[in-house]
Amino acid sequence: MPTHCSQGELDLGRSGGRKLVGAFDGGAITSNGGVVLLAAADRVTGLGRRLAGCFTDLRIADAVRHSVPDLLRQRIFGIALGHEDLIDHDALRDDPALAAVLDKPGDRLAGKSTLNRLEHAGKIGHDRHHKLDHDAEAIERLIVDLFLDAHDRPPSRIVIDLDATDDPVYGEQEGRHFHGYYDCYCYLPLYVFCGRHLLAAKLRSSSLDAAHGSVAEVARIVAQIRARWPATTIVIRADSGFCRDDLMTWCEANDVQYVLGLAGNARLVRKLAPEMRRARRRAKQSGQPARVFTDFEYRTRKSWTARRRVIGKAEWTNGAANPRFIVTNIHAAFGLARFLYEDVYCQRGEMENRLKECQGDLFADRTPAPTMRANQLRLWLASFAYVLMCAVRRIGLAGTKLAAATCGTIRLKLLKIGARVTISVRRVKLAFATACPDREVFMLAARRL
């Protein structure tokens, strides 16, 4: 009797002398099995619960199917898993692993329309249809609180990095502006980090100076840190775009140290001339690039209100002079010129990698909403996805081969893994592939979290 193939079966060729077939009948299978690590990190940090406390929910309680904490977790987990757009959640709402970690095994999650109302809601009272609202100041405080909670004891010294970057926009969004340096219409968000920890992500119009609002942000963050860690020494570090008199004056008045890049000019180059001649002689004698450092008191003709310590690097490389300058209020007794430039200021470049993670891996530059308020919330949700990934890395991956991995690598290696989800009366089981290449790291991270 001839055999008949199932109508839903795919003929995929042959394998080892056998017919190779396929069918979509595997049952509840997910490609997001690693979401359990995100859920565990969320439980450890309390991120979803604490973030929900920054929201107001005036929906009719009996009609609510998806609570604010669940909506926030679903959105943040989705971003961490690589789903940056709201429309992705029309497919994710049926993901069995995501439903399981949100305590809804076998149920459907929120779709794009429900999440859209969360992200785009205006202030309550301005529109009778707006039932959800968020407290921006509370969200900003929460980001710093999560940083403080990540430490078992106060560090003796921390370095806070400031930087601005472009966030291109492609519509008629509120606050968009053409930026000559980036050659596009964009926002100019301000980021504040301490090592790998995110302290602030402030959306701004690109019509503003790069340092705009930095004093207020630094003052807010420093006050919150000192309330918990009064004895910790705080150092502010940034490039020349933040070398502004108001920021330096505030630091000097509030016992905060700073190391800032300083754009060169003819006066500074003349002061560095003797050291540059020495560097040139050394380079010619050795045949290698040479550096000579010096420091001196300096004040601009108009913009600075005081004389400050400037460190000059006289470098001769590739047959040409390469002078560089930084300004600091750290006394020479606590920081020699070479140390402050090479070991403190030059480490600022590591922040570029953090920006790449936030924007490249976690879609912080996805700001297509028409209002800056909605786009700022989107930026914060991406920021919390970064904070959650950092918790997975800090707690679960310490000492492993992925301890210094980027968010994108962690997603690829540990989050986007296949699993079969089975639901019984007593348990929900995720069956991962036996041949998973990073199973040992995954198991260690899961146990730690």
Short mmCIF file of C-alpha atoms in Angstrom, two decimals:
data_model
loop_
_atom_site.label_atom_id
_atom_site.label_comp_id
_atom_site.label_asym_id
_atom_site.label_seq_id
_atom_site.Cartn_x
_atom_site.Cartn_y
_atom_site.Cartn_z
CA MET A 1 0.00 0.00 0.00
CA PRO A 2 1.51 3.35 -0.97
CA THR A 3 2.28 5.78 1.83
CA HIS A 4 0.91 9.29 1.83
CA CYS A 5 2.69 12.33 3.25
CA SER A 6 0.98 14.72 5.59
CA GLN A 7 -0.20 17.86 3.86
CA GLY A 8 1.65 19.95 6.46
CA GLU A 9 4.95 18.13 5.95
CA LEU A 10 7.81 19.79 4.08
CA ASP A 11 10.14 17.89 1.75
CA LEU A 12 13.63 19.21 2.58
CA GLY A 13 15.70 16.79 0.53
CA ARG A 14 17.64 13.79 1.77
CA SER A 15 19.99 13.07 4.67
CA GLY A 16 22.16 9.95 4.97
CA GLY A 17 20.06 8.02 2.50
CA ARG A 18 16.85 9.00 4.23
CA LYS A 19 14.18 11.45 3.29
CA LEU A 20 14.53 14.79 5.10
CA VAL A 21 11.19 16.26 6.13
CA GLY A 22 9.95 19.05 8.36
CA ALA A 23 6.67 20.18 9.89
CA PHE A 24 5.43 22.88 12.25
CA ASP A 25 4.15 20.43 14.82
CA GLY A 26 6.80 20.65 17.52
CA GLY A 27 4.44 22.18 20.03
CA ALA A 28 5.37 25.00 22.42
CA ILE A 29 8.92 25.78 21.37
CA THR A 30 10.63 29.11 21.99
CA SER A 31 13.80 30.76 20.73
CA ASN A 32 13.91 32.93 23.88
CA GLY A 33 14.70 30.25 26.46
CA GLY A 34 17.30 32.46 28.16
CA VAL A 35 14.62 34.90 29.28
CA VAL A 36 14.65 32.96 32.56
CA LEU A 37 17.99 34.64 33.35
CA LEU A 38 16.45 38.07 32.82
CA ALA A 39 13.52 37.15 35.04
CA ALA A 40 15.90 35.94 37.75
CA ALA A 41 17.90 39.19 37.55
CA ASP A 42 14.63 41.11 37.79
CA ARG A 43 13.72 39.26 40.97
CA VAL A 44 17.15 39.91 42.51
CA THR A 45 17.12 43.64 41.75
CA GLY A 46 13.37 44.19 42.05
CA LEU A 47 13.58 46.29 38.89
CA GLY A 48 10.12 45.62 37.46
CA ARG A 49 8.36 46.06 40.79
CA ARG A 50 10.26 49.23 41.66
CA LEU A 51 9.80 50.73 38.20
CA ALA A 52 6.06 50.06 38.38
CA GLY A 53 6.03 52.15 41.54
CA CYS A 54 7.00 55.14 39.36
CA PHE A 55 3.74 54.80 37.39
CA THR A 56 0.16 55.82 38.12
CA ASP A 57 -2.57 53.43 36.94
CA LEU A 58 -6.15 54.73 36.93
CA ARG A 59 -7.61 51.92 34.85
CA ILE A 60 -10.69 50.12 36.17
CA ALA A 61 -9.16 47.39 38.33
CA ASP A 62 -11.69 44.69 37.43
CA ALA A 63 -11.07 45.24 33.72
CA VAL A 64 -7.25 45.13 33.92
CA ARG A 65 -5.79 41.98 32.41
CA HIS A 66 -2.15 43.08 32.21
CA SER A 67 -0.77 44.88 35.26
CA VAL A 68 1.77 47.70 34.97
CA PRO A 69 4.63 45.55 36.39
CA ASP A 70 3.87 42.84 33.80
CA LEU A 71 3.70 45.36 30.97
CA LEU A 72 7.03 46.86 31.97
CA ARG A 73 8.71 43.48 32.36
CA GLN A 74 7.36 42.30 29.03
CA ARG A 75 8.63 45.41 27.26
CA ILE A 76 12.05 45.42 28.95
CA PHE A 77 12.57 41.68 28.49
CA GLY A 78 11.56 42.08 24.84
CA ILE A 79 14.19 44.78 24.27
CA ALA A 80 16.87 42.67 25.94
CA LEU A 81 15.87 39.74 23.71
CA GLY A 82 16.32 41.87 20.59
CA HIS A 83 12.75 42.99 19.90
CA GLU A 84 12.96 46.76 19.79
CA ASP A 85 9.59 47.65 18.25
CA LEU A 86 6.14 47.51 19.81
CA ILE A 87 4.80 45.61 16.82
CA ASP A 88 7.12 42.72 17.73
CA HIS A 89 4.92 42.03 20.75
CA ASP A 90 2.05 40.86 18.59
CA ALA A 91 4.22 37.78 18.04
CA LEU A 92 5.89 37.77 21.47
CA ARG A 93 2.52 37.68 23.21
CA ASP A 94 2.36 33.98 22.27
CA ASP A 95 5.93 33.15 23.30
CA PRO A 96 5.65 30.31 25.88
CA ALA A 97 8.88 31.15 27.73
CA LEU A 98 8.05 34.84 28.11
CA ALA A 99 4.56 33.95 29.33
CA ALA A 100 6.04 31.51 31.85
CA VAL A 101 8.41 34.03 33.47
CA LEU A 102 5.57 36.57 33.66
CA ASP A 103 3.58 34.04 35.71
CA LYS A 104 1.10 33.42 32.90
CA PRO A 105 2.01 29.96 31.57
CA GLY A 106 -0.07 29.08 28.55
CA ASP A 107 -1.77 32.48 28.48
CA ARG A 108 -1.47 35.33 25.99
CA LEU A 109 0.51 38.44 26.89
CA ALA A 110 -0.14 42.06 26.01
CA GLY A 111 -0.11 43.07 22.37
CA LYS A 112 1.32 46.17 20.76
CA SER A 113 -1.80 48.28 21.36
CA THR A 114 -1.75 47.80 25.13
CA LEU A 115 1.97 48.52 25.34
CA ASN A 116 1.48 51.52 23.08
CA ARG A 117 -0.94 53.03 25.59
CA LEU A 118 1.68 52.60 28.30
CA GLU A 119 4.44 54.32 26.31
CA HIS A 120 2.45 57.08 24.66
CA ALA A 121 0.12 58.10 27.45
CA GLY A 122 0.14 61.79 28.21
CA LYS A 123 -0.23 63.32 31.64
CA ILE A 124 -3.37 62.18 33.42
CA GLY A 125 -6.01 64.89 33.36
CA HIS A 126 -5.01 66.28 29.97
CA ASP A 127 -7.06 63.66 28.13
CA ARG A 128 -9.88 61.52 29.50
CA HIS A 129 -8.50 58.51 27.60
CA HIS A 130 -5.13 58.62 29.40
CA LYS A 131 -5.23 56.29 32.39
CA LEU A 132 -1.48 55.63 32.75
CA ASP A 133 1.22 58.10 33.66
CA HIS A 134 4.82 58.03 34.89
CA ASP A 135 6.85 60.10 37.32
CA ALA A 136 10.02 61.18 35.48
CA GLU A 137 11.86 62.24 38.63
CA ALA A 138 11.12 58.93 40.34
CA ILE A 139 12.45 56.99 37.34
CA GLU A 140 15.65 59.05 37.37
CA ARG A 141 16.11 58.36 41.08
CA LEU A 142 15.49 54.64 40.57
CA ILE A 143 18.34 54.35 38.05
CA VAL A 144 20.79 55.74 40.62
CA ASP A 145 19.29 53.61 43.41
CA LEU A 146 19.89 50.46 41.33
CA PHE A 147 23.53 51.52 40.93
CA LEU A 148 23.91 52.04 44.69
CA ASP A 149 22.22 48.72 45.49
CA ALA A 150 24.67 46.88 43.21
CA HIS A 151 27.48 47.52 45.74
CA ASP A 152 27.89 45.58 49.00
CA ARG A 153 29.88 48.43 50.56
CA PRO A 154 30.62 52.04 49.62
CA PRO A 155 33.67 52.36 47.35
CA SER A 156 36.38 54.76 48.44
CA ARG A 157 36.38 56.49 45.06
CA ILE A 158 34.19 56.49 41.95
CA VAL A 159 34.62 58.10 38.53
CA ILE A 160 31.49 59.38 36.83
CA ASP A 161 31.64 59.75 33.05
CA LEU A 162 29.53 62.19 31.03
CA ASP A 163 29.04 62.06 27.29
CA ALA A 164 26.59 63.11 24.60
CA THR A 165 25.83 61.19 21.42
CA ASP A 166 23.54 61.45 18.44
CA ASP A 167 20.14 59.78 18.18
CA PRO A 168 19.05 60.15 14.52
CA VAL A 169 15.35 60.76 13.84
CA TYR A 170 13.57 60.30 10.52
CA GLY A 171 10.24 62.03 10.98
CA GLU A 172 8.78 65.22 12.38
CA GLN A 173 9.39 64.37 16.03
CA GLU A 174 9.09 67.09 18.61
CA GLY A 175 12.50 68.55 19.49
CA ARG A 176 14.31 67.32 16.39
CA HIS A 177 17.02 69.58 15.04
CA PHE A 178 19.71 69.40 12.37
CA HIS A 179 23.14 68.90 13.93
CA GLY A 180 26.07 70.05 11.82
CA TYR A 181 28.66 67.75 13.39
CA TYR A 182 26.56 64.59 12.95
CA ASP A 183 25.14 65.86 9.64
CA CYS A 184 21.59 64.69 10.34
CA TYR A 185 18.38 65.50 12.17
CA CYS A 186 18.72 63.99 15.61
CA TYR A 187 18.35 64.20 19.35
CA LEU A 188 21.42 64.69 21.55
CA PRO A 189 20.91 62.52 24.66
CA LEU A 190 23.14 62.99 27.69
CA TYR A 191 24.49 59.77 29.21
CA VAL A 192 26.08 59.40 32.64
CA PHE A 193 27.94 56.21 33.60
CA CYS A 194 30.08 54.95 36.46
CA GLY A 195 32.10 52.14 34.95
CA ARG A 196 29.53 49.79 33.42
CA HIS A 197 26.73 51.18 35.58
CA LEU A 198 24.25 53.58 33.99
CA LEU A 199 23.34 56.59 36.12
CA ALA A 200 21.31 58.74 33.70
CA ALA A 201 19.99 58.88 30.15
CA LYS A 202 18.49 62.29 29.37
CA LEU A 203 16.88 62.97 26.01
CA ARG A 204 17.59 66.47 24.67
CA SER A 205 17.14 68.42 21.47
CA SER A 206 20.29 68.63 19.36
CA SER A 207 19.82 72.39 19.17
CA LEU A 208 21.41 72.52 22.64
CA ASP A 209 25.06 72.55 23.64
CA ALA A 210 26.53 69.13 24.47
CA ALA A 211 26.98 70.18 28.10
CA HIS A 212 23.47 71.64 28.48
CA GLY A 213 21.86 70.43 31.70
CA SER A 214 24.98 68.60 32.86
CA VAL A 215 25.31 70.66 36.06
CA ALA A 216 21.75 69.82 37.12
CA GLU A 217 22.23 66.12 36.33
CA VAL A 218 25.56 65.94 38.16
CA ALA A 219 24.15 67.80 41.17
CA ARG A 220 21.16 65.42 41.36
CA ILE A 221 23.27 62.28 41.03
CA VAL A 222 25.98 63.42 43.44
CA ALA A 223 23.41 64.37 46.09
CA GLN A 224 21.76 60.95 45.82
CA ILE A 225 25.10 59.13 46.02
CA ARG A 226 26.33 61.16 48.98
CA ALA A 227 23.12 60.55 50.90
CA ARG A 228 24.11 56.84 50.91
CA TRP A 229 27.92 57.11 50.61
CA PRO A 230 28.99 60.33 52.36
CA ALA A 231 32.71 59.42 52.50
CA THR A 232 33.14 58.37 48.84
CA THR A 233 35.39 60.56 46.69
CA ILE A 234 33.64 61.50 43.44
CA VAL A 235 35.48 62.36 40.22
CA ILE A 236 33.71 63.79 37.15
CA ARG A 237 35.31 62.89 33.82
CA ALA A 238 34.34 64.09 30.34
CA ASP A 239 35.75 65.34 27.05
CA SER A 240 36.24 68.97 26.05
CA GLY A 241 32.56 69.33 25.15
CA PHE A 242 31.85 69.50 28.89
CA CYS A 243 34.69 71.84 29.80
CA ARG A 244 32.37 74.63 30.90
CA ASP A 245 32.92 77.13 33.69
CA ASP A 246 29.57 76.41 35.38
CA LEU A 247 30.34 72.69 35.72
CA MET A 248 33.86 73.29 37.03
CA THR A 249 32.68 76.00 39.42
CA TRP A 250 29.96 73.71 40.79
CA CYS A 251 32.47 70.89 41.35
CA GLU A 252 34.89 73.23 43.12
CA ALA A 253 32.13 74.52 45.40
CA ASN A 254 30.83 71.03 46.24
CA ASP A 255 34.06 69.10 46.87
CA VAL A 256 33.80 67.10 43.66
CA GLN A 257 36.94 66.43 41.63
CA TYR A 258 36.97 66.73 37.86
CA VAL A 259 39.21 65.74 34.96
CA LEU A 260 37.97 67.32 31.73
CA GLY A 261 39.35 67.55 28.23
CA LEU A 262 40.37 71.05 27.15
CA ALA A 263 40.38 72.18 23.54
CA GLY A 264 43.76 73.55 22.50
CA ASN A 265 44.44 77.10 21.36
CA ALA A 266 47.44 79.24 20.46
CA ARG A 267 48.05 80.34 24.06
CA LEU A 268 48.08 76.77 25.34
CA VAL A 269 50.35 75.58 22.54
CA ARG A 270 52.83 78.37 23.34
CA LYS A 271 52.91 77.31 27.00
CA LEU A 272 53.67 73.76 25.89
CA ALA A 273 56.42 74.76 23.44
CA PRO A 274 59.45 73.86 25.68
CA GLU A 275 58.06 70.38 26.39
CA MET A 276 57.25 69.90 22.70
CA ARG A 277 60.88 70.63 21.80
CA ARG A 278 62.02 68.03 24.33
CA ALA A 279 59.56 65.49 22.95
CA ARG A 280 60.80 66.17 19.42
CA ARG A 281 64.44 65.59 20.44
CA ARG A 282 63.57 62.34 22.21
CA ALA A 283 61.59 61.10 19.21
CA LYS A 284 64.49 61.80 16.84
CA GLN A 285 66.98 60.07 19.15
CA SER A 286 64.86 56.96 19.74
CA GLY A 287 63.02 56.76 16.46
CA GLN A 288 59.82 56.22 18.47
CA PRO A 289 56.98 58.56 19.43
CA ALA A 290 57.77 60.55 22.57
CA ARG A 291 55.62 62.20 25.24
CA VAL A 292 56.46 64.89 27.78
CA PHE A 293 53.94 66.09 30.37
CA THR A 294 53.70 69.34 32.26
CA ASP A 295 51.13 71.27 34.24
CA PHE A 296 50.56 74.97 34.77
CA GLU A 297 48.01 77.51 35.97
CA TYR A 298 45.76 78.84 33.23
CA ARG A 299 42.68 81.00 32.79
CA THR A 300 40.80 81.89 29.64
CA ARG A 301 40.42 85.54 28.76
CA LYS A 302 36.61 85.60 29.14
CA SER A 303 34.85 82.31 29.84
CA TRP A 304 36.50 81.10 33.07
CA THR A 305 35.98 82.77 36.44
CA ALA A 306 39.16 81.39 38.03
CA ARG A 307 42.66 80.12 37.30
CA ARG A 308 42.82 76.34 37.09
CA ARG A 309 45.36 73.55 36.80
CA VAL A 310 45.91 72.52 33.19
CA ILE A 311 47.91 69.44 32.20
CA GLY A 312 49.59 69.48 28.80
CA LYS A 313 50.76 66.46 26.85
CA ALA A 314 53.54 67.30 24.40
CA GLU A 315 53.66 64.39 21.98
CA TRP A 316 55.78 64.05 18.87
CA THR A 317 54.57 61.22 16.65
CA ASN A 318 54.83 60.42 12.94
CA GLY A 319 57.06 63.45 12.46
CA ALA A 320 54.46 65.93 13.76
CA ALA A 321 53.39 67.60 16.99
CA ASN A 322 50.27 66.30 18.74
CA PRO A 323 49.55 68.58 21.73
CA ARG A 324 46.68 67.68 24.07
CA PHE A 325 45.31 69.31 27.22
CA ILE A 326 43.10 68.52 30.20
CA VAL A 327 41.95 70.66 33.12
CA THR A 328 41.52 69.40 36.68
CA ASN A 329 41.05 70.52 40.26
CA ILE A 330 43.00 67.54 41.65
CA HIS A 331 46.09 68.80 43.47
CA ALA A 332 49.48 67.70 42.13
CA ALA A 333 50.17 65.93 45.43
CA PHE A 334 47.30 63.52 44.68
CA GLY A 335 47.75 63.18 40.94
CA LEU A 336 50.83 63.73 38.82
CA ALA A 337 50.38 65.03 35.30
CA ARG A 338 51.17 61.79 33.46
CA PHE A 339 49.02 59.69 35.80
CA LEU A 340 45.98 61.96 35.48
CA TYR A 341 46.24 62.06 31.71
CA GLU A 342 47.11 58.44 30.87
CA ASP A 343 45.56 56.49 33.75
CA VAL A 344 42.52 58.65 34.50
CA TYR A 345 41.48 60.76 31.53
CA CYS A 346 42.34 58.32 28.74
CA GLN A 347 40.13 55.65 30.33
CA ARG A 348 37.20 57.86 29.40
CA GLY A 349 37.18 56.17 26.00
CA GLU A 350 35.73 53.04 27.60
CA MET A 351 32.42 54.88 27.87
CA GLU A 352 32.14 54.71 24.08
CA ASN A 353 31.67 50.95 24.45
CA ARG A 354 28.82 51.51 26.89
CA LEU A 355 27.10 53.81 24.41
CA LYS A 356 27.49 51.17 21.71
CA GLU A 357 25.82 48.62 23.98
CA CYS A 358 22.92 50.93 24.81
CA GLN A 359 22.29 52.08 21.26
CA GLY A 360 23.62 49.21 19.17
CA ASP A 361 22.61 46.21 21.29
CA LEU A 362 19.58 47.55 23.19
CA PHE A 363 18.07 50.04 20.73
CA ALA A 364 18.21 53.17 22.89
CA ASP A 365 18.20 55.18 19.66
CA ARG A 366 14.75 53.91 18.64
CA THR A 367 12.83 57.13 19.25
CA PRO A 368 10.13 57.35 16.54
CA ALA A 369 7.31 58.66 18.76
CA PRO A 370 5.97 62.14 17.94
CA THR A 371 6.61 63.60 21.42
CA MET A 372 9.80 63.92 23.43
CA ARG A 373 7.94 62.65 26.51
CA ALA A 374 7.16 59.32 24.85
CA ASN A 375 10.65 59.07 23.36
CA GLN A 376 12.21 59.78 26.74
CA LEU A 377 10.23 56.88 28.22
CA ARG A 378 11.41 54.64 25.38
CA LEU A 379 14.97 55.68 26.14
CA TRP A 380 14.47 54.78 29.81
CA LEU A 381 12.98 51.38 28.97
CA ALA A 382 16.02 50.59 26.83
CA SER A 383 18.18 51.87 29.68
CA PHE A 384 16.50 49.50 32.14
CA ALA A 385 17.09 46.64 29.70
CA TYR A 386 20.78 47.59 29.87
CA VAL A 387 20.67 47.69 33.68
CA LEU A 388 19.06 44.24 33.73
CA MET A 389 21.68 42.82 31.37
CA CYS A 390 24.40 44.32 33.58
CA ALA A 391 22.86 42.52 36.57
CA VAL A 392 22.99 39.21 34.68
CA ARG A 393 26.64 39.90 33.82
CA ARG A 394 27.64 41.13 37.29
CA ILE A 395 25.89 38.45 39.37
CA GLY A 396 25.57 35.46 37.07
CA LEU A 397 28.61 35.66 34.84
CA ALA A 398 31.37 36.81 37.21
CA GLY A 399 34.51 34.76 36.67
CA THR A 400 33.22 33.06 33.50
CA LYS A 401 34.34 33.53 29.91
CA LEU A 402 31.40 35.91 29.44
CA ALA A 403 32.21 38.09 32.46
CA ALA A 404 33.24 40.99 30.19
CA ALA A 405 30.93 40.17 27.28
CA THR A 406 28.80 42.87 25.67
CA CYS A 407 25.03 42.83 25.92
CA GLY A 408 24.85 41.67 22.31
CA THR A 409 27.12 38.69 23.00
CA ILE A 410 25.19 37.73 26.13
CA ARG A 411 21.96 37.80 24.14
CA LEU A 412 23.44 35.63 21.38
CA LYS A 413 25.08 33.11 23.72
CA LEU A 414 22.62 32.83 26.59
CA LEU A 415 19.26 34.44 25.83
CA LYS A 416 18.42 33.40 22.27
CA ILE A 417 18.48 29.67 22.89
CA GLY A 418 15.80 27.20 21.94
CA ALA A 419 13.65 25.34 24.44
CA ARG A 420 10.52 23.19 24.47
CA VAL A 421 8.01 24.41 27.07
CA THR A 422 5.74 21.85 28.71
CA ILE A 423 3.09 22.74 31.28
CA SER A 424 1.73 20.26 33.81
CA VAL A 425 -0.29 20.57 37.00
CA ARG A 426 2.80 20.91 39.19
CA ARG A 427 5.44 22.57 37.04
CA VAL A 428 6.44 24.40 33.89
CA LYS A 429 9.54 22.90 32.28
CA LEU A 430 11.87 24.44 29.73
CA ALA A 431 13.77 21.66 27.96
CA PHE A 432 16.95 23.13 26.46
CA ALA A 433 19.04 21.51 23.74
CA THR A 434 21.43 18.89 25.08
CA ALA A 435 24.15 20.19 22.75
CA CYS A 436 23.85 23.83 23.87
CA PRO A 437 27.47 25.08 23.59
CA ASP A 438 27.28 27.38 26.64
CA ARG A 439 25.25 25.09 28.90
CA GLU A 440 27.79 25.20 31.76
CA VAL A 441 27.87 28.99 31.84
CA PHE A 442 24.07 29.13 31.61
CA MET A 443 23.61 26.68 34.48
CA LEU A 444 26.09 28.57 36.67
CA ALA A 445 24.40 31.91 35.95
CA ALA A 446 20.94 30.47 36.65
CA ARG A 447 22.08 29.06 40.01
CA ARG A 448 23.73 32.30 41.04
CA LEU A 449 20.73 34.40 40.09
#
